[in-house]
Amino acid sequence: MWSFFARDPIKDFNYEILPENQEKSGIWTLSRGKRKTTGEPVSVFLYEVSQGTEEQTQLAKAAFKRTKTLRHPNILSYVDGLETEKSLYIVTEPVTTLAAHLKLQAEKGGASDLEVSWGLHQIVKALSFLVNDCHLNHNNLGMWAVFVDRAGEWKLGGLDHVTSDQGDSTSLPPPKVISPDLERYDPPESPGNGGDKWTGDVWRLGCLIWEVFNGSLPRASSLRSLGKIPKQLVPHYCELVGANPKIRPNPARFLLNCRSPGGFMNNSFVESCLFLEEIQIKEPAEKQQFFQDLSENLDSFPEDFCKHKVLPQLLTAFEFGNAGAVVLTPLFKVGKYLSAEEYQQKIIPVIVKMFSSTDRAMRIRLLQQMEQFIQYLNEAAVNSQIFPHVVHGFTDTNPAIREQTVKSMLLLAPKLNETNLNQELMRHFARLQARDDQGPIRCNTTVCLGKIAPYLNAGMRQRVLISAFSRAAKDLFPASRAAGVLGFAATHQYYSVAESANRILPTLCTLTVDPDKNVRDQAFKAIKSFLSKLETVSEDPSKLAEIGIMFLKAYLLPWTTKPIISSAGIFVAIANNTLYGVQSETSNEETVEPDGDRWDDEDWGSIEVNAGYSNYVKSLLFFQCLTFYSVKILKCRFILVFSVRKYRKCISNNHAFTPSGLSKAELVKKKREERRKELEAKRAERKAAKGPLKLGARKLD
């Protein structure tokens, strides 16, 4: 039983002290620590009784009491504590000493005047609270008594020597008794000789200002040398270290002087910090204006302050303050200071929630600034939580939202899954390009489609791209037509030579006479590019593999496997200008116009050719194909049938004979003559059988 009461209380202490980065702060050892249950970071001030004197132990206990009872935003925040016979523990918010902080800032280029102005503002405000509200004297103000938290805000600590200005029942030894080096910070006058109760603290405030800008104070006389103290602060600094204690200002008065127009503490950073401290009692209109102005000033604010002070206020304002879209710009600016893990934890949940908002201003701001956070969004969140809300923008009645939604697809497309990208998105793009009443939106849809083409699967590209860009080429909006041309050029690697010749070049050629000069220029550039590819394959078919397209497979297959109504047949007809019912220039026979119901009676001959001239036919057709696309703009229309017959006659030269010994042409003529005679005989028989015509009878002849 007695062993229970004798147990070491430090074992039940809820905080763990980390051994690294320990610093000396007066009689205390400052260590980093964490809460055992949650891992929350803290700072732990430790005083070992066995290593100190009686006076130091007395000061440690006094500091423990003051830190626990004094509560102010600018005074070091007490979290927990433990007092035993062997040691004292004071647990506070995580902080570091001001000296260590300034040294770290010097390695980065030095602390800015904005940061120092706000830090001094906080220390003076804490001193004013002690002097004017609590009627206490600090008696220990200096670099060693100031600490800096994660947000870069300065906190007043070192409460070991705090006494009441009305007299304490127990007197504490002055700092110079504990540490003789501190004597150089004492004011020149003797204690109690003239001036107000705060004059000693105000003098030490002047010493603190000197050390912040110039480093450690070697001697009291060095205060006369201004060094790097800013000109705006010099007049007020001189009042603090004046030899006459009666002219030293009250801390509140000093703060007011520095906040006057042109003063050292009169700047946007201090103004923003003060507003954030009182944001809960501000009117909604004031908050809106503040967040609008904040984004312009954030670039000059310290990084740590933005991460740990501004960001929580922004998140709170969105979550509970109904700040709306106005917080987005400063939120994303602050987000660039976060690590990927911090961004995922703090900002991504807010962004996901924002996308589900019905506020149009919120949605359009998110779309406009997506580039700042898209890299932190994983594919699962994009497809399940963000894209389903974004697609509503395609059908929004506000053109600005539709346009921004289209533009956002450039960033979202790489993260979309198969269904959302190749089905859902393409469905919306098709509707926008064909039906949207805004030309710029149709244009941007075409541009976006060209840029996201690499992410589409091959089958979807085959079905969509040529049709979409061809439709754009016929758009009434000139920029859309130009976008269609650029779309063809940007995605040229996805088209076969057959598609380039059959579908793309004809479309581009029509744009060479477009009313808009820019469209014409882009069309000519694209035509040259596609023709260059065709010419390369024509000159050296072995390069076809490099282009990745089977050109010869499209045009030079064995003719026995090609249908009569083929691309090659049409090329021949157009290249020779063979019109329906026109006499052939290579034959002495006149082409006879067939009866409308006699197509099946015609003997068109075999589409096979003799081996002796098969290569000639293939070469002829190949070059006529290229010739056709050069003159396609003439828009000539010809009939395939007679062009095929013409070329059969030209090439065969009536050398193809039937088993009866007659040429095929003679055989056809003979059959036609026999058929004519047969019909005449039938008419004569019917006429003879019916006898003379009666009234109203139809004459057959």
XYZ file of C-alpha atoms in Angstrom:
701
model
C 0.000 0.000 0.000
C 2.759 2.403 0.945
C 4.534 1.607 -2.298
C 1.560 3.030 -4.181
C 1.862 6.428 -2.517
C 5.639 6.394 -2.848
C 5.483 5.857 -6.624
C 7.376 8.422 -8.732
C 4.762 10.895 -10.075
C 6.840 11.528 -13.206
C 5.762 8.104 -14.483
C 2.161 9.312 -14.580
C 3.139 12.504 -16.368
C 1.162 12.614 -19.608
C 4.014 14.128 -21.641
C 7.202 12.715 -23.059
C 10.346 14.854 -23.233
C 12.383 14.507 -26.418
C 16.140 14.683 -25.772
C 17.157 16.521 -28.972
C 17.352 20.301 -29.502
C 17.398 21.309 -25.859
C 18.009 25.017 -25.157
C 18.924 26.950 -22.038
C 16.476 29.689 -21.040
C 17.545 31.327 -17.788
C 17.270 28.781 -15.009
C 15.109 26.544 -17.187
C 15.957 23.929 -19.822
C 13.630 24.171 -22.813
C 12.912 20.830 -24.535
C 10.619 19.626 -27.252
C 7.970 17.195 -26.105
C 4.748 15.488 -27.100
C 1.583 14.264 -25.478
C 1.818 10.512 -24.920
C -1.744 9.763 -25.966
C -2.080 11.880 -29.121
C 1.462 12.802 -30.101
C 0.547 16.500 -30.031
C 3.751 18.608 -29.945
C 4.460 20.743 -26.881
C 7.347 22.509 -25.221
C 8.525 21.510 -21.760
C 10.413 23.848 -19.397
C 12.328 21.780 -16.854
C 14.003 22.982 -13.634
C 16.091 20.524 -11.607
C 15.974 21.442 -7.909
C 19.192 19.614 -7.118
C 21.142 21.683 -9.661
C 19.919 25.093 -8.514
C 20.353 27.379 -5.535
C 17.716 28.333 -3.017
C 17.086 31.646 -4.813
C 16.708 29.892 -8.183
C 14.261 27.396 -6.739
C 12.243 30.267 -5.316
C 12.172 31.936 -8.763
C 11.201 28.659 -10.481
C 8.221 28.196 -8.188
C 7.168 31.806 -8.723
C 7.407 31.357 -12.500
C 5.350 28.162 -12.274
C 2.609 30.046 -10.454
C 2.595 33.097 -12.757
C 2.636 31.027 -15.967
C -0.281 28.969 -14.709
C -2.429 31.947 -13.707
C -1.654 34.602 -16.322
C -3.705 34.157 -19.506
C -3.273 36.440 -22.506
C -2.908 35.812 -26.291
C 0.560 37.390 -26.235
C 1.837 35.610 -23.108
C 3.286 32.105 -23.344
C 0.329 29.722 -23.162
C 0.314 27.277 -20.237
C -0.858 23.711 -21.043
C 0.061 21.590 -18.051
C 2.596 21.328 -15.255
C 4.090 19.102 -12.598
C 5.903 20.013 -9.379
C 7.835 17.414 -7.419
C 10.533 17.507 -4.787
C 13.184 16.971 -7.445
C 11.979 19.047 -10.391
C 9.421 21.397 -11.859
C 7.810 20.924 -15.300
C 5.928 23.625 -17.181
C 4.257 22.409 -20.392
C 3.398 25.122 -22.924
C 2.490 25.475 -26.583
C 5.392 24.485 -28.874
C 7.839 27.397 -29.053
C 11.485 28.220 -29.575
C 13.586 31.025 -28.144
C 13.672 34.351 -29.994
C 17.449 34.148 -30.326
C 17.248 30.756 -32.067
C 14.437 32.003 -34.305
C 16.327 35.114 -35.424
C 19.426 33.021 -36.102
C 17.396 30.703 -38.341
C 15.853 33.670 -40.146
C 19.309 35.180 -40.675
C 20.334 32.007 -42.506
C 17.361 32.539 -44.820
C 18.191 36.184 -45.467
C 17.037 37.839 -42.258
C 13.694 38.534 -40.647
C 11.602 41.077 -42.505
C 10.577 44.374 -40.948
C 6.945 43.255 -41.261
C 7.574 40.208 -39.093
C 9.559 42.185 -36.512
C 6.940 44.938 -36.390
C 4.226 42.424 -35.529
C 6.470 40.593 -33.054
C 7.305 43.782 -31.161
C 3.646 44.761 -31.280
C 2.762 41.526 -29.491
C 5.450 41.909 -26.824
C 4.506 45.536 -26.104
C 0.859 44.562 -25.922
C 1.649 41.785 -23.430
C 3.758 44.223 -21.381
C 0.923 46.745 -21.429
C -1.427 44.029 -20.168
C 0.860 43.290 -17.226
C 1.477 46.931 -16.356
C -1.909 48.495 -16.928
C -4.373 45.653 -16.380
C -2.636 43.410 -13.863
C -0.508 46.075 -12.119
C 2.537 43.871 -12.396
C 6.137 44.546 -13.340
C 7.929 42.007 -15.487
C 11.470 42.918 -14.336
C 13.050 40.372 -16.689
C 12.295 41.565 -20.248
C 14.938 40.599 -22.805
C 15.753 38.230 -25.647
C 15.749 35.301 -23.197
C 12.175 36.075 -22.117
C 10.641 36.115 -25.620
C 9.571 32.935 -27.425
C 8.258 32.293 -30.942
C 5.531 29.790 -31.846
C 5.038 27.839 -35.097
C 3.178 30.747 -36.711
C 6.095 33.093 -36.064
C 4.222 35.017 -33.389
C 6.171 36.328 -30.424
C 5.137 35.371 -26.887
C 6.235 36.941 -23.634
C 7.597 34.478 -21.091
C 10.311 34.534 -18.465
C 7.882 35.325 -15.651
C 10.397 34.367 -12.961
C 10.801 37.936 -11.607
C 7.248 39.253 -11.976
C 6.223 41.362 -8.994
C 3.294 43.528 -8.119
C 3.783 47.272 -8.484
C 1.936 47.625 -5.174
C 4.528 45.519 -3.320
C 4.715 41.728 -2.734
C 4.574 40.036 0.637
C 7.587 38.038 -0.493
C 10.410 39.724 -2.328
C 12.196 38.037 -5.244
C 15.872 38.505 -6.045
C 16.572 40.717 -9.089
C 17.854 39.087 -12.324
C 21.428 40.340 -11.889
C 21.714 38.382 -8.628
C 21.013 35.148 -10.486
C 22.959 36.111 -13.614
C 25.452 38.978 -13.284
C 25.550 39.415 -17.072
C 22.031 40.848 -16.952
C 23.206 43.949 -15.115
C 23.866 45.753 -18.438
C 20.128 45.721 -19.085
C 19.285 47.642 -15.900
C 18.188 51.296 -16.278
C 20.724 53.955 -15.178
C 18.614 55.308 -12.331
C 18.407 53.655 -8.955
C 15.275 51.630 -8.186
C 12.497 53.832 -6.895
C 14.186 57.085 -7.879
C 11.789 58.976 -10.135
C 9.543 57.865 -12.897
C 6.633 55.469 -12.926
C 6.506 51.830 -11.985
C 6.947 50.714 -15.598
C 10.060 52.751 -16.391
C 12.409 49.810 -15.750
C 10.428 47.500 -18.065
C 10.235 50.182 -20.743
C 14.022 50.640 -20.594
C 14.506 46.881 -21.044
C 12.055 47.025 -23.974
C 14.457 49.500 -25.611
C 17.318 47.053 -25.000
C 15.263 44.275 -26.599
C 14.605 46.407 -29.706
C 18.318 47.184 -30.029
C 19.263 43.485 -29.823
C 16.600 42.420 -32.347
C 18.153 44.626 -35.012
C 21.811 44.650 -33.969
C 22.544 41.445 -32.069
C 23.686 40.930 -28.491
C 24.116 44.135 -26.456
C 27.783 44.351 -25.377
C 27.326 47.203 -22.873
C 24.693 49.751 -21.850
C 26.496 52.584 -23.665
C 25.946 50.787 -26.991
C 22.301 51.824 -26.849
C 23.354 55.260 -28.098
C 24.394 53.757 -31.435
C 21.259 53.159 -33.508
C 22.812 50.600 -35.817
C 20.154 48.934 -38.021
C 17.104 50.216 -36.164
C 14.588 51.420 -38.830
C 14.170 55.174 -39.173
C 10.450 54.900 -38.498
C 11.196 53.392 -35.100
C 14.114 55.645 -34.048
C 12.112 58.490 -32.401
C 10.063 56.083 -30.310
C 13.097 53.955 -29.448
C 14.930 57.025 -28.163
C 12.060 57.729 -25.791
C 12.397 54.227 -24.335
C 16.112 54.552 -23.522
C 16.060 58.183 -22.489
C 18.156 59.056 -19.435
C 15.201 60.832 -17.834
C 12.795 58.127 -16.572
C 9.930 60.625 -16.418
C 9.730 60.950 -20.210
C 9.656 57.215 -20.877
C 6.182 56.363 -22.257
C 3.743 53.878 -20.881
C 3.768 50.677 -22.996
C 0.253 51.468 -24.223
C 1.369 54.974 -25.237
C 4.420 53.597 -27.018
C 2.195 51.191 -28.957
C -0.124 54.017 -29.952
C 2.790 56.132 -31.172
C 4.153 53.301 -33.317
C 0.699 52.699 -34.803
C 0.282 56.317 -35.892
C 0.439 57.144 -39.654
C 3.938 56.487 -40.915
C 4.823 54.530 -37.786
C 6.829 51.326 -37.747
C 3.815 49.223 -36.764
C 1.427 50.851 -39.212
C 1.463 48.401 -42.152
C -0.735 45.875 -43.924
C 0.723 42.922 -42.051
C -0.075 44.297 -38.609
C -3.510 45.377 -39.826
C -4.233 41.884 -41.142
C -3.036 40.250 -37.934
C -5.209 42.499 -35.791
C -8.229 41.772 -37.982
C -7.657 38.012 -37.708
C -7.536 38.285 -33.926
C -10.961 39.933 -33.912
C -12.498 38.202 -36.925
C -15.188 36.495 -34.874
C -16.811 39.817 -34.004
C -16.507 41.388 -37.463
C -19.470 42.001 -39.745
C -19.911 39.737 -42.830
C -19.265 42.659 -45.191
C -16.022 43.453 -43.370
C -14.909 39.827 -43.646
C -15.645 39.770 -47.366
C -13.577 42.884 -47.954
C -10.765 41.605 -45.768
C -10.414 38.300 -47.633
C -10.490 40.121 -50.966
C -7.614 42.358 -49.882
C -5.748 39.562 -48.107
C -4.785 37.700 -51.282
C -2.890 40.764 -52.546
C -0.791 40.967 -49.373
C -0.048 37.308 -48.743
C 3.052 37.260 -50.916
C 4.806 39.593 -48.495
C 3.697 37.750 -45.343
C 6.029 35.265 -43.587
C 5.521 31.671 -44.689
C 5.040 30.231 -41.195
C 2.491 32.893 -40.365
C 0.494 32.029 -43.497
C 0.537 28.306 -42.712
C -0.272 28.395 -39.014
C -2.188 31.633 -38.530
C -3.905 32.620 -41.787
C -4.812 29.136 -43.023
C -6.778 28.042 -39.921
C -8.740 31.295 -40.051
C -9.526 30.768 -43.737
C -10.720 27.224 -43.133
C -12.815 28.353 -40.187
C -14.299 31.204 -42.197
C -15.361 28.798 -44.932
C -16.609 26.078 -42.613
C -18.555 28.209 -40.144
C -18.497 31.802 -41.348
C -20.241 31.458 -44.740
C -17.377 33.353 -46.363
C -18.002 31.583 -49.674
C -15.883 31.877 -52.798
C -13.944 34.887 -51.524
C -11.683 32.663 -49.406
C -10.538 30.569 -52.361
C -7.839 32.877 -53.722
C -6.013 33.371 -50.400
C -6.601 29.720 -49.525
C -4.775 28.465 -52.610
C -2.004 31.007 -52.153
C -1.375 29.715 -48.661
C -1.629 26.142 -49.920
C 1.593 26.487 -51.904
C 3.504 26.602 -48.589
C 2.179 23.205 -47.490
C 3.725 19.825 -48.059
C 1.793 17.244 -50.067
C 0.739 15.465 -46.872
C -0.408 18.690 -45.199
C -2.317 19.684 -48.337
C -4.152 16.356 -48.344
C -5.081 16.707 -44.695
C -6.104 20.366 -44.553
C -7.208 21.609 -47.964
C -8.373 18.672 -50.083
C -11.400 17.899 -47.836
C -12.436 21.537 -48.135
C -12.042 21.502 -51.936
C -14.139 18.362 -52.273
C -16.849 19.976 -50.198
C -16.661 23.178 -52.251
C -17.324 21.319 -55.508
C -20.673 20.133 -54.171
C -21.722 23.724 -53.507
C -24.547 25.248 -55.559
C -22.950 28.665 -55.316
C -22.018 29.615 -58.878
C -19.338 32.049 -57.750
C -17.738 29.248 -55.741
C -17.839 26.809 -58.666
C -16.366 29.195 -61.217
C -13.564 30.218 -58.826
C -12.733 26.556 -58.265
C -12.612 25.887 -62.003
C -10.489 28.957 -62.676
C -7.934 28.033 -60.010
C -7.898 24.271 -60.496
C -4.314 24.411 -61.715
C -3.187 25.275 -58.181
C -4.538 22.112 -56.560
C -5.050 19.501 -59.286
C -1.679 17.903 -58.544
C -2.838 17.030 -55.022
C -6.067 15.317 -56.140
C -5.886 11.561 -56.490
C -7.776 9.723 -59.220
C -10.257 8.126 -56.858
C -11.360 11.490 -55.458
C -11.567 13.047 -58.930
C -13.772 10.304 -60.389
C -16.047 9.686 -57.423
C -16.309 13.040 -55.642
C -15.342 15.842 -58.023
C -16.135 14.927 -61.639
C -19.820 14.083 -60.930
C -20.272 17.665 -59.687
C -18.124 19.273 -62.383
C -20.137 17.795 -65.280
C -23.180 19.796 -64.223
C -21.282 22.806 -65.521
C -21.640 21.545 -69.108
C -25.391 22.110 -68.958
C -25.357 25.281 -66.861
C -27.281 28.223 -68.261
C -24.374 30.542 -67.479
C -21.956 30.566 -70.456
C -18.993 31.475 -68.231
C -19.454 28.307 -66.183
C -19.805 26.154 -69.308
C -16.616 27.643 -70.725
C -14.607 27.174 -67.520
C -15.904 23.625 -67.203
C -14.595 22.837 -70.685
C -11.206 24.382 -69.889
C -10.944 22.427 -66.648
C -11.038 19.171 -68.588
C -7.467 19.823 -69.726
C -6.434 19.253 -66.112
C -8.963 16.602 -65.130
C -8.696 14.366 -68.212
C -5.429 12.629 -67.185
C -7.081 11.544 -63.922
C -10.432 10.372 -65.342
C -11.259 6.693 -65.618
C -12.377 4.904 -68.807
C -16.087 5.508 -68.345
C -15.912 9.169 -67.368
C -13.415 10.095 -70.075
C -14.484 8.057 -73.104
C -18.220 8.000 -72.523
C -19.517 10.699 -70.205
C -17.120 13.468 -71.257
C -17.358 12.716 -74.984
C -21.142 12.830 -74.770
C -21.039 16.325 -73.302
C -18.387 17.476 -75.772
C -20.468 16.284 -78.714
C -23.499 18.197 -77.487
C -21.537 21.385 -76.791
C -19.798 21.348 -80.154
C -22.989 20.767 -82.095
C -25.596 22.704 -80.152
C -24.081 25.350 -77.904
C -25.128 28.838 -78.933
C -21.812 30.397 -77.874
C -19.078 30.328 -80.523
C -16.190 30.594 -78.033
C -17.504 27.573 -76.143
C -17.731 25.520 -79.327
C -14.215 26.660 -80.184
C -12.811 25.767 -76.749
C -14.502 22.374 -76.876
C -12.681 21.632 -80.131
C -9.360 22.858 -78.744
C -9.782 20.834 -75.562
C -10.657 17.700 -77.516
C -7.458 18.040 -79.522
C -5.371 18.406 -76.368
C -6.897 15.499 -74.456
C -6.818 13.155 -77.472
C -3.767 11.257 -76.135
C -5.789 10.156 -73.097
C -8.671 8.702 -75.142
C -8.589 5.030 -76.016
C -7.794 4.128 -79.624
C -11.337 3.144 -80.512
C -12.802 6.392 -79.252
C -10.191 8.431 -81.104
C -11.061 6.563 -84.300
C -14.753 7.401 -83.943
C -14.564 10.916 -82.580
C -11.649 12.994 -83.787
C -12.199 13.278 -87.543
C -15.946 13.778 -87.159
C -15.501 16.406 -84.454
C -12.849 18.408 -86.292
C -14.756 18.171 -89.569
C -17.837 19.536 -87.846
C -15.760 22.359 -86.384
C -14.419 23.165 -89.857
C -17.982 23.968 -90.933
C -18.801 26.102 -87.890
C -20.101 29.632 -88.448
C -17.666 30.966 -85.852
C -14.263 31.591 -87.546
C -12.245 30.685 -84.455
C -14.021 27.316 -84.321
C -13.063 26.605 -87.915
C -9.466 27.494 -87.162
C -9.605 25.257 -84.088
C -10.816 22.385 -86.262
C -7.834 22.806 -88.583
C -5.414 22.993 -85.659
C -7.099 19.943 -84.152
C -6.340 17.923 -87.286
C -2.736 19.115 -87.263
C -2.222 18.462 -83.543
C -3.558 14.896 -83.769
C -2.057 13.934 -87.148
C -0.287 10.911 -85.685
C -3.597 9.181 -85.024
C -4.786 9.075 -88.653
C -4.003 6.506 -91.308
C -2.866 7.616 -94.737
C -6.232 6.479 -96.071
C -8.060 8.702 -93.598
C -5.740 11.583 -94.360
C -6.440 11.327 -98.076
C -10.120 10.345 -98.033
C -11.538 12.401 -95.197
C -9.150 15.025 -93.866
C -7.633 16.614 -96.974
C -11.014 17.161 -98.671
C -12.225 18.959 -95.559
C -9.110 21.079 -95.339
C -9.205 21.977 -99.028
C -12.637 23.531 -98.683
C -11.172 25.904 -96.096
C -8.582 27.287 -98.486
C -11.280 29.654 -99.752
C -12.621 30.476 -96.281
C -13.662 34.132 -95.800
C -11.382 34.398 -92.775
C -7.680 34.916 -93.548
C -6.499 33.130 -90.398
C -8.552 30.055 -91.244
C -7.115 29.983 -94.762
C -3.567 30.318 -93.486
C -4.002 27.492 -91.001
C -5.647 25.318 -93.658
C -2.755 25.742 -96.087
C -0.239 24.856 -93.374
C -2.155 21.727 -92.429
C -2.593 20.664 -96.076
C 1.123 20.954 -96.684
C 1.791 18.823 -93.623
C -0.585 16.043 -94.671
C 0.546 16.107 -98.312
C 4.148 15.876 -97.155
C 3.285 12.673 -95.310
C 1.534 11.238 -98.358
C 4.418 12.205 -100.604
C 6.907 10.597 -98.241
C 5.068 7.284 -98.434
C 4.706 7.624 -102.200
C 8.425 8.126 -102.701
C 9.470 5.413 -100.294
C 6.730 2.949 -99.245
C 9.168 1.403 -96.768
C 8.711 4.489 -94.613
C 5.104 3.545 -94.117
C 6.045 1.609 -90.995
C 7.616 4.729 -89.518
C 4.385 6.640 -89.971
C 2.516 3.677 -88.558
C -0.168 3.475 -91.241
C -0.878 0.853 -93.896
C -1.224 3.054 -96.983
C -0.698 0.307 -99.583
C -3.202 -1.897 -97.828
C -5.842 0.741 -98.414
C -5.256 1.278 -102.134
C -3.158 -1.480 -103.684
C -4.962 -4.636 -102.595
C -5.464 -7.253 -105.342
C -8.383 -6.079 -107.439
C -10.094 -9.443 -107.154
C -10.868 -8.645 -103.519
C -12.084 -5.077 -104.055
C -15.717 -4.224 -104.727
C -16.681 -2.476 -107.984
C -17.826 0.682 -106.197
C -14.483 1.390 -104.620
C -12.360 4.390 -103.905
C -10.019 3.416 -106.728
C -12.867 3.325 -109.253
C -14.029 6.787 -108.210
C -10.477 8.106 -108.450
C -10.279 6.820 -112.056
C -13.559 8.432 -113.025
C -12.615 11.802 -111.592
C -9.098 11.800 -112.944
C -10.343 11.256 -116.502
C -13.434 13.472 -116.338
C -15.560 10.612 -117.738
C -19.164 11.771 -117.632
C -22.322 9.754 -117.962
C -23.108 9.141 -121.659
C -19.988 10.917 -123.043
C -18.099 9.383 -125.984
C -14.787 7.805 -125.131
C -11.686 9.401 -126.527
C -9.797 6.115 -126.713
C -12.443 4.033 -128.486
C -14.174 4.326 -131.841
C -17.398 2.949 -130.387
C -20.105 5.110 -128.933
C -21.117 4.318 -125.436
C -24.790 3.362 -125.451
C -26.984 4.630 -122.631
C -28.523 1.598 -120.905
C -32.198 1.382 -120.034
C -33.101 2.229 -116.472
C -34.180 -1.297 -115.696
C -31.381 -3.065 -117.530
C -28.445 -2.713 -114.992
C -28.397 -6.464 -114.311
C -28.350 -7.356 -118.000
C -25.099 -5.604 -118.653
C -21.957 -7.680 -118.824
C -19.374 -5.470 -117.198
C -16.657 -8.001 -117.706
C -14.182 -9.223 -115.164
C -12.470 -6.750 -112.824
C -9.369 -8.931 -113.049
C -6.583 -7.755 -115.354
C -3.907 -9.619 -117.228
C -0.574 -9.993 -115.498
C 1.170 -8.174 -118.317
C -0.301 -4.855 -117.428
C -1.430 -5.271 -113.795
C 1.489 -3.245 -112.440
C 0.691 -0.472 -114.874
C -2.903 -0.318 -113.642
C -1.846 -0.201 -110.010
C 0.675 2.562 -110.620
C -1.832 4.506 -112.699
C -4.493 4.278 -110.032
C -2.030 5.200 -107.262
C -0.912 8.452 -108.876
C -4.443 9.283 -109.996
C -5.455 8.994 -106.328
C -2.980 11.725 -105.434
C -4.067 13.780 -108.448
C -7.660 13.523 -107.307
C -6.957 15.070 -103.937
C -5.135 17.928 -105.592
C -8.209 18.801 -107.654
C -10.855 17.799 -105.092
C -11.761 21.417 -104.577
C -13.359 21.407 -108.070
C -16.118 19.244 -106.551
C -16.700 17.313 -109.786
C -19.208 14.457 -109.697
C -18.802 11.530 -112.044
C -20.352 8.157 -112.584
C -18.267 5.142 -111.767
C -19.777 2.656 -114.160
C -18.768 4.157 -117.485
C -15.357 5.192 -116.250
C -14.693 1.543 -115.379
C -15.930 0.440 -118.814
C -13.827 3.108 -120.473
C -10.651 1.972 -118.724
C -11.438 -1.632 -119.473
C -11.624 -0.733 -123.159
C -8.519 1.429 -123.019
C -6.401 -1.239 -121.441
C -7.799 -4.432 -122.961
C -8.046 -2.943 -126.485
C -10.720 -5.618 -127.290
C -8.256 -8.480 -126.835
C -10.480 -10.301 -124.329
C -12.460 -12.841 -126.401
C -15.303 -15.175 -125.454
C -15.343 -18.921 -126.247
C -17.528 -18.272 -129.347
C -14.695 -16.297 -130.935
C -16.439 -12.965 -130.637
C -15.110 -10.101 -128.606
C -17.019 -9.233 -125.511
C -18.269 -5.975 -127.034
C -19.562 -7.837 -130.125
C -21.209 -10.458 -127.941
C -23.034 -7.825 -125.926
C -24.211 -6.104 -129.124
C -25.406 -9.414 -130.540
C -27.372 -10.238 -127.379
C -28.985 -6.831 -127.394
C -30.047 -7.276 -131.049
C -31.521 -10.717 -130.314
C -33.437 -9.346 -127.389
C -34.861 -6.523 -129.523
C -36.053 -8.953 -132.178
C -37.625 -11.161 -129.511
C -39.634 -8.262 -128.081
C -40.865 -7.192 -131.531
C -42.054 -10.733 -132.228
C -44.023 -10.826 -128.975
C -45.696 -7.504 -129.740
C -46.728 -8.719 -133.170
C -48.276 -11.886 -131.702
C -50.310 -9.950 -129.128
C -51.555 -7.524 -131.826
C -52.678 -10.323 -134.079
C -54.498 -12.138 -131.280
C -56.547 -9.130 -130.188
C -57.723 -8.063 -133.637
C -58.698 -4.496 -134.573
C -58.641 -1.857 -131.862
C -61.928 -1.014 -130.175
C -63.069 2.374 -128.897
C -61.160 3.304 -125.785
C -58.593 0.589 -126.210
C -54.929 1.396 -125.530
C -52.643 1.334 -128.500
C -49.595 -0.743 -127.797
C -47.349 0.621 -130.557
